[in-house]
Short mmCIF file of C-alpha atoms in Angstrom, two decimals:
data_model
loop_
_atom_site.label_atom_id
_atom_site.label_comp_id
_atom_site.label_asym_id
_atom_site.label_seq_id
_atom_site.Cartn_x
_atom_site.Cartn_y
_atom_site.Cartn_z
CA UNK A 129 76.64 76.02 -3.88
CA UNK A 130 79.88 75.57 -6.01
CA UNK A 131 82.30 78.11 -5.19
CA UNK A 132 84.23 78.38 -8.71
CA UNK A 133 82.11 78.15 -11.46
CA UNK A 134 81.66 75.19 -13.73
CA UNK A 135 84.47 75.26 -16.13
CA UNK A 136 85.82 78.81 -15.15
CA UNK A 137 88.90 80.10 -16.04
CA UNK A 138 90.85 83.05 -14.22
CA UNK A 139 91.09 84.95 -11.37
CA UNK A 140 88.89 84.94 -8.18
CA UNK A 141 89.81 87.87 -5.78
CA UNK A 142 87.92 88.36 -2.55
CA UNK A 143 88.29 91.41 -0.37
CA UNK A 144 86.94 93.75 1.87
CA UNK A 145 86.72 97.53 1.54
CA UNK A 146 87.75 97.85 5.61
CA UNK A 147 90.85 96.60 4.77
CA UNK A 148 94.15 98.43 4.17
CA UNK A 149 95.59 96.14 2.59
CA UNK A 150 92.87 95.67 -0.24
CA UNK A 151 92.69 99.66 -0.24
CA UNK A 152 96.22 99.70 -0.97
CA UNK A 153 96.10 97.58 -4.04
CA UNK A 154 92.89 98.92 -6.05
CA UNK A 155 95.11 100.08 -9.11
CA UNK A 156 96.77 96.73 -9.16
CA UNK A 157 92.89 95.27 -8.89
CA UNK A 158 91.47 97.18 -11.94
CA UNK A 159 94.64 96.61 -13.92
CA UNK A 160 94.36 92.84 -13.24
CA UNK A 161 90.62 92.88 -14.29
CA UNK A 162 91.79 94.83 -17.70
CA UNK A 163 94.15 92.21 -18.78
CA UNK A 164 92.28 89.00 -18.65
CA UNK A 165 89.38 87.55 -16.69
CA UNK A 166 89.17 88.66 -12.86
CA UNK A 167 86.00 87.84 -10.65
CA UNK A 168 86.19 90.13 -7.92
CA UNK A 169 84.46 89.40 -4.16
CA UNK A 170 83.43 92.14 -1.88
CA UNK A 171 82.58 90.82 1.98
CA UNK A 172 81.49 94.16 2.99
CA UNK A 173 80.63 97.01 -0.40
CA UNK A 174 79.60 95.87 -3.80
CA UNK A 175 81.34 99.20 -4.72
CA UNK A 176 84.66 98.20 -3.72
CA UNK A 177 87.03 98.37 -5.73
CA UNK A 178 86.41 101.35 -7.67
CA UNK A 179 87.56 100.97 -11.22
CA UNK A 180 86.25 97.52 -10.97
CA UNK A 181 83.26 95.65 -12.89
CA UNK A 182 80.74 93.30 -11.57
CA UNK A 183 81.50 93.55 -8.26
CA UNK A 184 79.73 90.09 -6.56
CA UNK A 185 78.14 91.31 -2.98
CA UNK A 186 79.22 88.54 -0.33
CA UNK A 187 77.71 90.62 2.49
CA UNK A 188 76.02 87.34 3.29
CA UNK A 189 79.57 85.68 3.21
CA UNK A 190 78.25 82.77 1.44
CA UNK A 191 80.93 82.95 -1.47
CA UNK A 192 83.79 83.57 1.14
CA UNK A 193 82.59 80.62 3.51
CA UNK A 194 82.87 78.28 0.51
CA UNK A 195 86.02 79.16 -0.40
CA UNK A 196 87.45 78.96 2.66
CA UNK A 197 88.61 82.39 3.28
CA UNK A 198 90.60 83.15 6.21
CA UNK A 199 92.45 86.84 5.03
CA UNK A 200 91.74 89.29 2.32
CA UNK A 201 92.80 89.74 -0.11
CA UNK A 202 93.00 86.41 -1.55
CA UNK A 203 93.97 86.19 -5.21
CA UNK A 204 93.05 82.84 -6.59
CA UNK A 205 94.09 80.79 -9.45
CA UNK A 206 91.18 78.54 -11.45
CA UNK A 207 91.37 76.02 -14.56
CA UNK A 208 88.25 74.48 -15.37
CA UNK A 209 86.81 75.36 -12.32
CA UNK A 210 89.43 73.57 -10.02
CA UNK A 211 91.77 75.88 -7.89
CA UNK A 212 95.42 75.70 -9.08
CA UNK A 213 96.92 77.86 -6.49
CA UNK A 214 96.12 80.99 -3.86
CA UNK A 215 98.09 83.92 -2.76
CA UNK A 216 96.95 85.75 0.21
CA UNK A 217 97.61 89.52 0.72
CA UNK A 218 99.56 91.25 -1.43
CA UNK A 219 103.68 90.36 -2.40
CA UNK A 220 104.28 92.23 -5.96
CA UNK A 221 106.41 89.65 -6.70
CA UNK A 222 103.87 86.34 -6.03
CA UNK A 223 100.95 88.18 -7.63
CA UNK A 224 103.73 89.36 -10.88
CA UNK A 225 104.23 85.39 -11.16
CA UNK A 226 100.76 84.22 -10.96
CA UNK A 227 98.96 86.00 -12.90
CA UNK A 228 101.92 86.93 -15.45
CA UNK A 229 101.86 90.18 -15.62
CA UNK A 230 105.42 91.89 -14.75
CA UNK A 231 104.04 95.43 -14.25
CA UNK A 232 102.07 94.60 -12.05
CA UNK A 233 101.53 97.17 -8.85
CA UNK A 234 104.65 98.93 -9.93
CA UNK A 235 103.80 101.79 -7.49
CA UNK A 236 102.41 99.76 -4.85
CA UNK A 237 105.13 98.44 -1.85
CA UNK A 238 106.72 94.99 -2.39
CA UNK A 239 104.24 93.56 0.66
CA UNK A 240 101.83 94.36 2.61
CA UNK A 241 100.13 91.61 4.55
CA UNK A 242 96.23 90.72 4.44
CA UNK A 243 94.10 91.44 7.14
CA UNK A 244 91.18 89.10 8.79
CA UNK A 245 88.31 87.88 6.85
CA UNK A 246 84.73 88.72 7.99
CA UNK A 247 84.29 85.23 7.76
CA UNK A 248 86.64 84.46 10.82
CA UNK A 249 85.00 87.18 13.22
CA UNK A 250 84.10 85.57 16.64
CA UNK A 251 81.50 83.04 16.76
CA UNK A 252 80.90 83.66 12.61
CA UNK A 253 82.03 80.69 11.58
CA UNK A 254 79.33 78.58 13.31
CA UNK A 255 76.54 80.61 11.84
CA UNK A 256 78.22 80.16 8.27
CA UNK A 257 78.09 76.45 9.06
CA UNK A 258 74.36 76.46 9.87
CA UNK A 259 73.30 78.49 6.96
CA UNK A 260 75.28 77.08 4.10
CA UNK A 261 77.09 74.08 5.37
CA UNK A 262 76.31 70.33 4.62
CA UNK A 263 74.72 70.13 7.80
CA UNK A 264 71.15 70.57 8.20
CA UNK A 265 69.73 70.91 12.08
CA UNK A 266 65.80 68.91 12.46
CA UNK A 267 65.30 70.91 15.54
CA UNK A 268 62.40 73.40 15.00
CA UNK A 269 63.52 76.44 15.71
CA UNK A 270 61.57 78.70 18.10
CA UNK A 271 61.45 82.46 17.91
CA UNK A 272 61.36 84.70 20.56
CA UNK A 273 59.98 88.06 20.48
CA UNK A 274 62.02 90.91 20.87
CA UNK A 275 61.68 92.11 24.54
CA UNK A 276 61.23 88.47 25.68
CA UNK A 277 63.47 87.05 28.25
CA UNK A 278 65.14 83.87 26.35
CA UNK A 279 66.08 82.87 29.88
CA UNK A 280 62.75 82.84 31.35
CA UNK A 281 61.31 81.73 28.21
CA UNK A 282 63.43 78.41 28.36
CA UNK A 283 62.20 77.99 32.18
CA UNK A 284 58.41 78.80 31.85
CA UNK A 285 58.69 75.90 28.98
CA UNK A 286 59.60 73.46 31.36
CA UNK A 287 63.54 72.87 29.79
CA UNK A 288 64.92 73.93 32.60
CA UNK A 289 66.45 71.78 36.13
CA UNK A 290 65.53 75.20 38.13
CA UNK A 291 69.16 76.37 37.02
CA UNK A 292 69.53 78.86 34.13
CA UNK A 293 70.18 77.49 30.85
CA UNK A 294 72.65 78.65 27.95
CA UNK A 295 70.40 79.73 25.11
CA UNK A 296 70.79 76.49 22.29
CA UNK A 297 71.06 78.69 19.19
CA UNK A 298 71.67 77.53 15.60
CA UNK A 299 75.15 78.91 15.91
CA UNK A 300 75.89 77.29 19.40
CA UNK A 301 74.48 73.63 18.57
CA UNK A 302 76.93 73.42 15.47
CA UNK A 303 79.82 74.91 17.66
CA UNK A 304 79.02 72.02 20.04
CA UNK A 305 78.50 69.61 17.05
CA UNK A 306 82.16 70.00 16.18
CA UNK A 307 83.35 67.95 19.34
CA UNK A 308 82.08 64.86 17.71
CA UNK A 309 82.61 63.19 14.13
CA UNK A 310 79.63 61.32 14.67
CA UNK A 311 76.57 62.86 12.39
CA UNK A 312 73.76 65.04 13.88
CA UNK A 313 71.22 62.13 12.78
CA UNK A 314 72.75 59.57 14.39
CA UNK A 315 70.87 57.69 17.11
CA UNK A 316 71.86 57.39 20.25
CA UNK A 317 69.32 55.59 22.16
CA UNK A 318 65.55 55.51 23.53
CA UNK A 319 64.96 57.73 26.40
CA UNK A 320 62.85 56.95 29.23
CA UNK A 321 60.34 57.40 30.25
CA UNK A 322 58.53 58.54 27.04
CA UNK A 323 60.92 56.16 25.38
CA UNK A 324 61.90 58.72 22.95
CA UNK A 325 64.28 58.59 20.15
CA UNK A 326 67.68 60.52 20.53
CA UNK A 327 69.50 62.03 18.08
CA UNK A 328 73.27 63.26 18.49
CA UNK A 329 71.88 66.69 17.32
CA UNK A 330 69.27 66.15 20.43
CA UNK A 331 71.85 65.18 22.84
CA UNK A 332 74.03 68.14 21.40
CA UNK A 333 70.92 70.76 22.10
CA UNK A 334 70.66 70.22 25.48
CA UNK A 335 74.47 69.84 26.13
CA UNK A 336 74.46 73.70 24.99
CA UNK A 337 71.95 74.39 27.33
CA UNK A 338 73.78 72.63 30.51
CA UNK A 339 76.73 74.70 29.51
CA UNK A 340 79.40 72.29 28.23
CA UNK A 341 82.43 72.87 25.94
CA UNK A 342 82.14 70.68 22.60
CA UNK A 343 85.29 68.57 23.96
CA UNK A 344 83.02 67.45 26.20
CA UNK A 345 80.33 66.52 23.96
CA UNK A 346 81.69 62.52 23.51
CA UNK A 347 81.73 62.02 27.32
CA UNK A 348 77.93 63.66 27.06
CA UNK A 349 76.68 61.17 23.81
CA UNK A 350 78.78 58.03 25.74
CA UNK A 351 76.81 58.46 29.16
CA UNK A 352 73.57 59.01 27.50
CA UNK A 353 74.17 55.59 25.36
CA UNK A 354 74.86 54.05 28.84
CA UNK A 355 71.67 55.51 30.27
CA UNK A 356 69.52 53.75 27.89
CA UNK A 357 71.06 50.43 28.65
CA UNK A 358 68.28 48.01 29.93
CA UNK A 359 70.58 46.74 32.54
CA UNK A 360 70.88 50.30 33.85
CA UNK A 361 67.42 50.69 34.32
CA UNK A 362 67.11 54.50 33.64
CA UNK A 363 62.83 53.92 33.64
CA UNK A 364 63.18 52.38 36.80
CA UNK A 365 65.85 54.93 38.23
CA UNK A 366 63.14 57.83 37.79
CA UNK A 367 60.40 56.19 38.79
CA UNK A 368 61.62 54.83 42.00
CA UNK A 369 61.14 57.17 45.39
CA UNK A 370 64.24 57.11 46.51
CA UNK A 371 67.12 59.28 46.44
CA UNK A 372 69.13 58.10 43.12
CA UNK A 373 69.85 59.25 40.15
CA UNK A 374 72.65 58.48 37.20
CA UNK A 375 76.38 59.17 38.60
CA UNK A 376 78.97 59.95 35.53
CA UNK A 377 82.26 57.54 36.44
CA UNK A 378 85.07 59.10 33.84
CA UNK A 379 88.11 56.93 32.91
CA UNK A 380 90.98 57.16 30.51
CA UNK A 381 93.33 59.95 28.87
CA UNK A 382 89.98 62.13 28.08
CA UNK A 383 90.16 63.21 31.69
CA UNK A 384 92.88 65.18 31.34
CA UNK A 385 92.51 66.17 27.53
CA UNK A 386 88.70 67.94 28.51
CA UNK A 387 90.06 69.34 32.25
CA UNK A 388 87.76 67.00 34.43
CA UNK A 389 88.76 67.49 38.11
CA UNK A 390 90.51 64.73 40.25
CA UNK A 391 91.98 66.45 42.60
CA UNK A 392 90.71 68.77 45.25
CA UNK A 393 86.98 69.17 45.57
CA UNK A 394 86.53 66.59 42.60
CA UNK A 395 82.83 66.11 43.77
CA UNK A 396 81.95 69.83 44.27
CA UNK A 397 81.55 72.78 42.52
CA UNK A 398 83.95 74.98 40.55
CA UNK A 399 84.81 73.15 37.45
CA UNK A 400 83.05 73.15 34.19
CA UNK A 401 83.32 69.62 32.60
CA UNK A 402 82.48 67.82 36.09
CA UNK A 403 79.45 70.66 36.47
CA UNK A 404 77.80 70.48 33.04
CA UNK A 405 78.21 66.60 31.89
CA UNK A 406 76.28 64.99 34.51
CA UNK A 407 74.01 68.39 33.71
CA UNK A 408 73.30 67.33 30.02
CA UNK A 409 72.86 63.76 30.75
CA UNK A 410 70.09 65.08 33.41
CA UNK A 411 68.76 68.20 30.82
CA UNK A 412 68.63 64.95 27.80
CA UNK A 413 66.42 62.21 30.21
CA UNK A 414 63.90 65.22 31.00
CA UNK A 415 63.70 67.29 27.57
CA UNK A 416 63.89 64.38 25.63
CA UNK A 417 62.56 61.59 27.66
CA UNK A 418 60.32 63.69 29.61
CA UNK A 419 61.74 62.18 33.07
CA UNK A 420 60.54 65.22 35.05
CA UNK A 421 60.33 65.92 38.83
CA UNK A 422 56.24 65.77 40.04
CA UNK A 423 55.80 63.29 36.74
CA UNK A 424 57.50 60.11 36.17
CA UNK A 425 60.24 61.17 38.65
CA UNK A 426 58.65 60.18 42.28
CA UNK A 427 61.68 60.61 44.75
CA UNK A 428 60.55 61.47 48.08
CA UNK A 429 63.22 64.09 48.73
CA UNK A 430 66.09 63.71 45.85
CA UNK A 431 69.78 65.08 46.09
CA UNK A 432 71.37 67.78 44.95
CA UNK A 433 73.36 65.25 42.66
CA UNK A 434 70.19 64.60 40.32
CA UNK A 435 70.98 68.37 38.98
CA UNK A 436 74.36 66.28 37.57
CA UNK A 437 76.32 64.74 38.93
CA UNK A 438 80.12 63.83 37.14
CA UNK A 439 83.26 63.06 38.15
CA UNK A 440 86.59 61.65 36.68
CA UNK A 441 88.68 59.07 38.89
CA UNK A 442 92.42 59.92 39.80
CA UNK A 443 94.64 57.30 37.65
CA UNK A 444 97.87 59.25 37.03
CA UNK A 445 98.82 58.38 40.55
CA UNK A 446 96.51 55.49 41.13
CA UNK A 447 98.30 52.55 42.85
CA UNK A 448 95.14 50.80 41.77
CA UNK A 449 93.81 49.71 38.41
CA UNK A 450 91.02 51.90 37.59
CA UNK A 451 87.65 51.28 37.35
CA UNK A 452 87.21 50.86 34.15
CA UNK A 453 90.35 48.14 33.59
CA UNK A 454 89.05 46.12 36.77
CA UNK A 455 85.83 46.38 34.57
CA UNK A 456 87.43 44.90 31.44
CA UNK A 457 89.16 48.17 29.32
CA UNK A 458 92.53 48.82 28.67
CA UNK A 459 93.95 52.14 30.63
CA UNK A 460 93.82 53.97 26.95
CA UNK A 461 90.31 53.59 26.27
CA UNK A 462 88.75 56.13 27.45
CA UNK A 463 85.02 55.50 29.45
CA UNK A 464 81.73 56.23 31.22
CA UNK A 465 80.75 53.86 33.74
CA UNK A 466 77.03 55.09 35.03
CA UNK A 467 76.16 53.92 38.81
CA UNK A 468 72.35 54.96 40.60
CA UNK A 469 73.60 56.68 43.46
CA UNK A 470 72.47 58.80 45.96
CA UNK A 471 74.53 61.70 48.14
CA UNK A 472 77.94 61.45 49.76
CA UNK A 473 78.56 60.39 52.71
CA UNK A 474 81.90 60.98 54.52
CA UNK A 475 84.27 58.71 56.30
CA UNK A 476 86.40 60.45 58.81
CA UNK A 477 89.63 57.75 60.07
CA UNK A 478 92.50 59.53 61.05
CA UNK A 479 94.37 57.21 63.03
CA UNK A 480 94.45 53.83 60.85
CA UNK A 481 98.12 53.78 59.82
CA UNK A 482 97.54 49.73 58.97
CA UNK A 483 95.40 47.87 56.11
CA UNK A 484 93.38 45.65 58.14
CA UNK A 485 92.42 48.84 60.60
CA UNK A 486 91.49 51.05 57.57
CA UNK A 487 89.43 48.13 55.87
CA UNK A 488 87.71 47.93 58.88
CA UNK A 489 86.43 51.50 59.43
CA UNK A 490 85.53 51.40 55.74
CA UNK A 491 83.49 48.16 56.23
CA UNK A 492 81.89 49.74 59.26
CA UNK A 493 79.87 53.17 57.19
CA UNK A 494 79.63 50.35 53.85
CA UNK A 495 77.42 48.50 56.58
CA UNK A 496 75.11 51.15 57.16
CA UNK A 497 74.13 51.65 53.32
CA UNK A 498 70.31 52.26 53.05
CA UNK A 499 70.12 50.65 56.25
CA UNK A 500 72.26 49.06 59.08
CA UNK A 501 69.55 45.79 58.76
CA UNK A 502 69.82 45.33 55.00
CA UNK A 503 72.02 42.80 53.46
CA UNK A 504 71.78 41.72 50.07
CA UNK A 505 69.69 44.05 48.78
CA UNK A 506 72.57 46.97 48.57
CA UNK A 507 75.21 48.66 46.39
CA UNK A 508 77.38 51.25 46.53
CA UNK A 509 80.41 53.29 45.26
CA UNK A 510 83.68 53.66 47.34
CA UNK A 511 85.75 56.81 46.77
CA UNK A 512 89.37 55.91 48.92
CA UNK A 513 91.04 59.43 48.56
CA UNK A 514 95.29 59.36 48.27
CA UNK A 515 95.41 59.74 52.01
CA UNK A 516 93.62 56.56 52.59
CA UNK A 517 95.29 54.65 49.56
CA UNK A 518 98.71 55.58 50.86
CA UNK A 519 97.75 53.27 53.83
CA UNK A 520 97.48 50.14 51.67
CA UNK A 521 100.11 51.13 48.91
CA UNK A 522 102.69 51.07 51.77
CA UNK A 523 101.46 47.55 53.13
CA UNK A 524 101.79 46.56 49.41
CA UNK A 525 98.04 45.53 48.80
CA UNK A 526 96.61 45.16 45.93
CA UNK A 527 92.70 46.15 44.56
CA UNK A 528 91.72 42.63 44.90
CA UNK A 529 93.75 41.80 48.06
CA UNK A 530 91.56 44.72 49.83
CA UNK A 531 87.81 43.79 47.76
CA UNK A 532 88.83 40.20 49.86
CA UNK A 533 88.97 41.90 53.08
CA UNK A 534 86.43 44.03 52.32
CA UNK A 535 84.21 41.54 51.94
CA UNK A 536 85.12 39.01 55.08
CA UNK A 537 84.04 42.45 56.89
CA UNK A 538 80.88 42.46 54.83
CA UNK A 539 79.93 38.93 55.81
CA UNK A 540 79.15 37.80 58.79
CA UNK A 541 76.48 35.61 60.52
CA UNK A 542 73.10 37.10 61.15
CA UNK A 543 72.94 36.96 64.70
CA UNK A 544 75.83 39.47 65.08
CA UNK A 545 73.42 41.23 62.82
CA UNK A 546 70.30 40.67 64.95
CA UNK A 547 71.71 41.13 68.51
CA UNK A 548 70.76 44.29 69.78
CA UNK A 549 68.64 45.36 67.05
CA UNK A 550 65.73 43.47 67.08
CA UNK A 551 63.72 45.85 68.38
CA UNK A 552 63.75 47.54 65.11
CA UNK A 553 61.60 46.37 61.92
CA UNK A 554 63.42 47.38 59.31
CA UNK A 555 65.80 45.01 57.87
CA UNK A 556 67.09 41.39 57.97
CA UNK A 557 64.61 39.06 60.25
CA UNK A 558 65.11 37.37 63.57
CA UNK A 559 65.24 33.73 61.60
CA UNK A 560 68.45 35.22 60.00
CA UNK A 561 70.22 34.65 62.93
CA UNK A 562 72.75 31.39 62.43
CA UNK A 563 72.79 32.77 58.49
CA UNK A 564 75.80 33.80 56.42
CA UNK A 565 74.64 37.08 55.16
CA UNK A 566 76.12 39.80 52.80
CA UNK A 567 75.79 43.31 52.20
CA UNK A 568 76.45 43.06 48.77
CA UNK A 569 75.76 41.26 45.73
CA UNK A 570 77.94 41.17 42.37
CA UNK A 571 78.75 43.69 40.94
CA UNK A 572 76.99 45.53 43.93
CA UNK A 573 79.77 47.74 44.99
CA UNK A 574 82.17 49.85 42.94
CA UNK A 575 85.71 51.06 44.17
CA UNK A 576 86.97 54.20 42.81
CA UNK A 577 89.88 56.42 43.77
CA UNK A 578 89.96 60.51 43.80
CA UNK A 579 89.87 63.60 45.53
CA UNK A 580 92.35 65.73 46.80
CA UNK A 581 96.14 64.61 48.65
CA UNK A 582 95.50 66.23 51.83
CA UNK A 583 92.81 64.98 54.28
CA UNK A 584 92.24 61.41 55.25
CA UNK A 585 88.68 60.76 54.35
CA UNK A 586 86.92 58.52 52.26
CA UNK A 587 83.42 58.35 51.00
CA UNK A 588 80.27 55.64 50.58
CA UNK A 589 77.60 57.08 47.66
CA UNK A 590 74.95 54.55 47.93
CA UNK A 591 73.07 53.06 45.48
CA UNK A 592 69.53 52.83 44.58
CA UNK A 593 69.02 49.18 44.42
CA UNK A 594 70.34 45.36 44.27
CA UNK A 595 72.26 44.41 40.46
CA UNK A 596 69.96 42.21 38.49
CA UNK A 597 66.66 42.46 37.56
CA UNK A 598 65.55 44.00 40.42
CA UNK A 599 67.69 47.12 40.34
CA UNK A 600 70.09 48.73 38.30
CA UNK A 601 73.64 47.30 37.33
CA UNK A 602 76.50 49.82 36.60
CA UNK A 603 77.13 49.86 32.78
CA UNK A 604 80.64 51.17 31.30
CA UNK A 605 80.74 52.02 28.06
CA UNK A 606 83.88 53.58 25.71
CA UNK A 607 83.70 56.97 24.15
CA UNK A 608 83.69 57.47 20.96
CA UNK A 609 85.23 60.41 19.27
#
């Protein structure tokens, strides 16, 4: 709708009977209206002001939305339909000089401010938006009945990870829709399995449900455009009956602008943007792309990770590059980088107070990776915690002075491989004995640096299979706003 009317000259006043303020000033009010043309607004009784004609009922708040309103009384100024000026609450003086009247509230106190408009109540503003706003949701809406459970409505449905969801109202969803610029139309990718077209208003739905903040709705629309990356393999990823599932790498100054965690406990539980994003990018591939557990999701067992799993790396203190720049972005781009991974599993050395030591024990649990017989056919994510990079910040090496030693430990001949382990099926063969073998491939293993500064432990999340065509290859992609 247009909120000043085609060619209209005057006065618009809004107000609100439950409001002193606009109480206070009725006589000034009618006397305006008397004098020359006054449109008068009422948010809450078309019979406020008394005194006053043709009182236009905004209990919908449609008129006051479109204006803008943010305090009543507001007094505002039109010439052929285009505001000239706006006064809000009442000075005698400011109200005297616009509307040129100099007795104007000569009983009435020199000020009195304005008080809030309905319009600005808590949560209000997003249900304006929905109704009369520009945007327009495609989402059928469903109704539930009044002593329904939306909760276990949402899980008997089948939306639900086994978690309880936030309830994706029209009021919610364009909350959420105001952490991006990008429009609720836009396409984001294909989904598999169903290979299903995404919408940001899609993505934005079930980001509501996982429970995230609309800050954290870019990070959610950037990991989802990784996911349907064919190099990432996301078909593949939930088909496959083994552990994996998509791990949420965050780089760059929207760590610290949405609250990820890097510091103590950064894989666990407690914080909200690590807890939901890896949620929503789970909650799009199986309400969406129908990737569901019992259907086109065969793991054998799973993780707890496939519930979401997200996590930002430490770079304020880094003595590293991050991922992302060893990956090919500048430190102020901000990123996802999306790895198949599995659980976490811990690497206790204590004692290693030297490089070559520490590379060593790290070598030792990156050797075991699916399988202490497999080589070539791996990848994995390193998490060195501050402890452990103290150790080779003080001996002054660099990220790709320890990914060399890293991988002389990694390759070795195959009968160190074979000896004493033949007995055992699983893995490399006895004619790889007198062969130079390697645990990884390129782009097969990932070093990342976080966690807390007390403890010296590290961590190996492996991955589900081999780079390349026969697996998945981490994908980084920037965030858009």
């Amino acid at each position: 709708m247009t909120p000043i009317p085609r060619g209209y000259s005057g006065f618009l006043l809004v107000v609100k009977k439950d409001c002193n303020t606009c109480q206070l000033i009725e006589t000034a009010i009618a006397e305006l209206q008397r004098s020359g043309a006054l449109r008068v607004t009422s948010q809450d009784d078309p019979q406020f002001p008394a005194g006053v004609r043709d009182v236009k009922d905004d209990r919908e708040l449609e008129q006051s939305y479109h204006l803008n309103i943010e305090t009543v009384p507001t007094l505002i100024a039109c010439q052929d339909g285009v505001e000239q000026e706006r006064l809000v609450g009442w000075s005698r003086e400011d109200w005297r000089r616009l509307t040129g009247i100099p007795s104007l509230g000569t009983d009435l106190p020199q000020f009195s401010p304005g008080c809030g408009s309905r319009t600005v109540e808590p949560g209000m503003l997003d249900k304006l938006a929905y109704r009369f706003g520009d945007t327009v949701l495609q989402a059928r809406r469903i109704d539930v009945a009044e002593m329904e459970d939306v909760h276990e409505l949402m899980y008997e449905r089948g939306w639900s990870d086994g978690l309880p969801l936030v309830p994706p109202s029209e009021d919610r969803v364009m909350r959420m829709l105001g952490g991006t610029s990008r429009a609720p139309d836009e396409i984001v990718g294909v989904i598999p399995p169903d290979q299903a077209l995404c919408t940001v208003e899609k993505v934005t739905i079930n980001a509501v449900m996982a429970g995230c903040k609309p800050e954290y709705l870019p990070v959610v629309l950037a990991a989802v455009e990784a996911a349907c990356l064919d190099e990432f393999c996301m078909h593949g990823l939930l088909a496959t009956t083994y552990f994996s599932g998509p791990i949420v790498i965050v780089n760059g100054p929207i760590i610290n602008e949405i609250g990820l965690n890097w510091s103590t406990n950064a894989l666990g539980q407690g914080n909200r943007a690590n807890s939901t994003i890896g949620r929503a990018l789970q909650l799009v591939i199986r309400n969406v792309g129908g990737g569901k557990p019992g259907g086109v999701d065969r793991a054998a067992l799973g993780q707890p990770g496939k519930v979401g799993f997200c996590f930002p790396e430490r770079e304020h203190d880094s003595y590293w590059e991050s991922l992302a720049v060893e990956r090919g972005f500048a430190p102020e781009q901000s990123t996802v980088t999306l790895f198949a991974g599995d659980g976490v599993h811990g690497i206790a050395d204590q004692k290693s107070r030297e490089p070559k030591s520490l590379t060593r024990s790290l070598a030792m649990t990156l050797r075991t990776v699916k399988h202490g017989k497999l080589f070539g056919d791996a990848s994995a994510m390193l998490i060195v915690t501050p402890e452990h990079m103290r150790v080779f910040r003080e001996a002054g090496w660099s990220k790709a002075r320890f990914r060399e030693e890293l991988d002389k430990c990694l390759n070795f001949d195959g009968s160190e491989l074979i000896r004493g382990a033949s007995h055992i099926a699983e893995g490399m063969p006895e004619s790889s004995a007198g062969r130079r073998l390697t645990k990884f491939g390129p782009d097969g293993l990932l070093i990342v640096h976080t966690g807390g500064s007390a403890g010296m432990w590290s961590a190996v999340i492996g991955g589900w299979a081999a780079t390349g065509a026969k697996g998945s290859t981490p994908v980084t992609v920037a965030i858009k706003s």
